[in-house]
Short mmCIF file of C-alpha atoms in Angstrom, two decimals:
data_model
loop_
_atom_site.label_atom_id
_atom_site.label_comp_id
_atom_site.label_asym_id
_atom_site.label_seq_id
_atom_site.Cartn_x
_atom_site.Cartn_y
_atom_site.Cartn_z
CA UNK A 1018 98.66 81.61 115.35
CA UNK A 1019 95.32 82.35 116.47
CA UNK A 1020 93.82 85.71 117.85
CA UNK A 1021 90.90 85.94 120.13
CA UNK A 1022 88.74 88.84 120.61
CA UNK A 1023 87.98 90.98 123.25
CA UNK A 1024 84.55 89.40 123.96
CA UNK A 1025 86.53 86.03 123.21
CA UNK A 1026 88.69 87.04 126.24
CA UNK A 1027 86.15 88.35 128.41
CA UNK A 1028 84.32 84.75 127.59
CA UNK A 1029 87.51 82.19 128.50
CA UNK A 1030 88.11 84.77 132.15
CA UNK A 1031 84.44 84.87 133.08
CA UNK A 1032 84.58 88.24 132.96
CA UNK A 1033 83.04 91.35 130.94
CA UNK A 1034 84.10 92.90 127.97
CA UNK A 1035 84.70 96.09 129.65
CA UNK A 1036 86.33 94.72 132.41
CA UNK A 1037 88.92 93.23 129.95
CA UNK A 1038 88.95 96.82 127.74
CA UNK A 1039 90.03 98.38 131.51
CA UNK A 1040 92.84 95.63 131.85
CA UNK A 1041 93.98 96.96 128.44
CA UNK A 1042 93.98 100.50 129.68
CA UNK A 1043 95.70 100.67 132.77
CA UNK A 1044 98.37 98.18 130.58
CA UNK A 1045 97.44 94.93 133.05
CA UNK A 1046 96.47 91.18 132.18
CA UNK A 1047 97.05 89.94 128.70
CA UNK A 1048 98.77 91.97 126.28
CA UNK A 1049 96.52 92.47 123.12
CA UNK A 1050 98.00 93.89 119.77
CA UNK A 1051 95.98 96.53 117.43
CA UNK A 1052 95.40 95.24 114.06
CA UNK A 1053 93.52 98.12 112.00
CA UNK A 1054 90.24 99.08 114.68
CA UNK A 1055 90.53 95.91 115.81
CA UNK A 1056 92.43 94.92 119.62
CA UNK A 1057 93.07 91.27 119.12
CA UNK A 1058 95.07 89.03 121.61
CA UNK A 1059 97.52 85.95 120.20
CA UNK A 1060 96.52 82.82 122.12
CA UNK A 1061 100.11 82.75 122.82
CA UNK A 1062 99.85 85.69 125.07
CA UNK A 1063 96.97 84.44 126.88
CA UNK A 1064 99.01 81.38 128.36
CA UNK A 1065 102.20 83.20 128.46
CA UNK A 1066 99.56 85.54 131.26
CA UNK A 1067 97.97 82.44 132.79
CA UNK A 1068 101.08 80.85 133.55
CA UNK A 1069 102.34 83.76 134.99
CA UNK A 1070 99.46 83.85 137.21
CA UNK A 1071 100.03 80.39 138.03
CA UNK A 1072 103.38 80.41 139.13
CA UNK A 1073 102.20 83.32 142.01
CA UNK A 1074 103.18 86.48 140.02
CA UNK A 1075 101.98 89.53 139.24
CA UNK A 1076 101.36 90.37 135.37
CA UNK A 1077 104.75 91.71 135.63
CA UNK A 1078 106.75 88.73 136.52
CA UNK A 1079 107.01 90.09 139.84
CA UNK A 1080 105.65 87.84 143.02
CA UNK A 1081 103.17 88.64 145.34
#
């Protein structure tokens, strides 16, 4: 499996770091997982999110 970092993340959504550190605060967009000091996110997770977007939902599963 292979983990992408936060500035990986922030890279692929266009997006800044710290705008991808909030999503990770207020528990919204893709789920990352804490390995030591690091927040890494599995690849996995990152479609799981995007097709969830896709489809017209909310990061929840809920639709909008």
């Amino acid at each position: 499996m292979r983990y992408l970092t936060t500035a990986e993340v922030a890279e692929r959504y266009r997006t800044a770091e710290s705008t991808v550190r909030y999503w990770r605060q207020i528990d919204k967009g893709p789920r990352g997982i804490k390995i030591r000091k690091r927040v890494l996110y599995p690849e996995a997770e990152l479609l799981r999110y995007e097709r969830t977007l896709a489809d017209g939902r909310d990061e929840w599963g809920l639709a909008s």
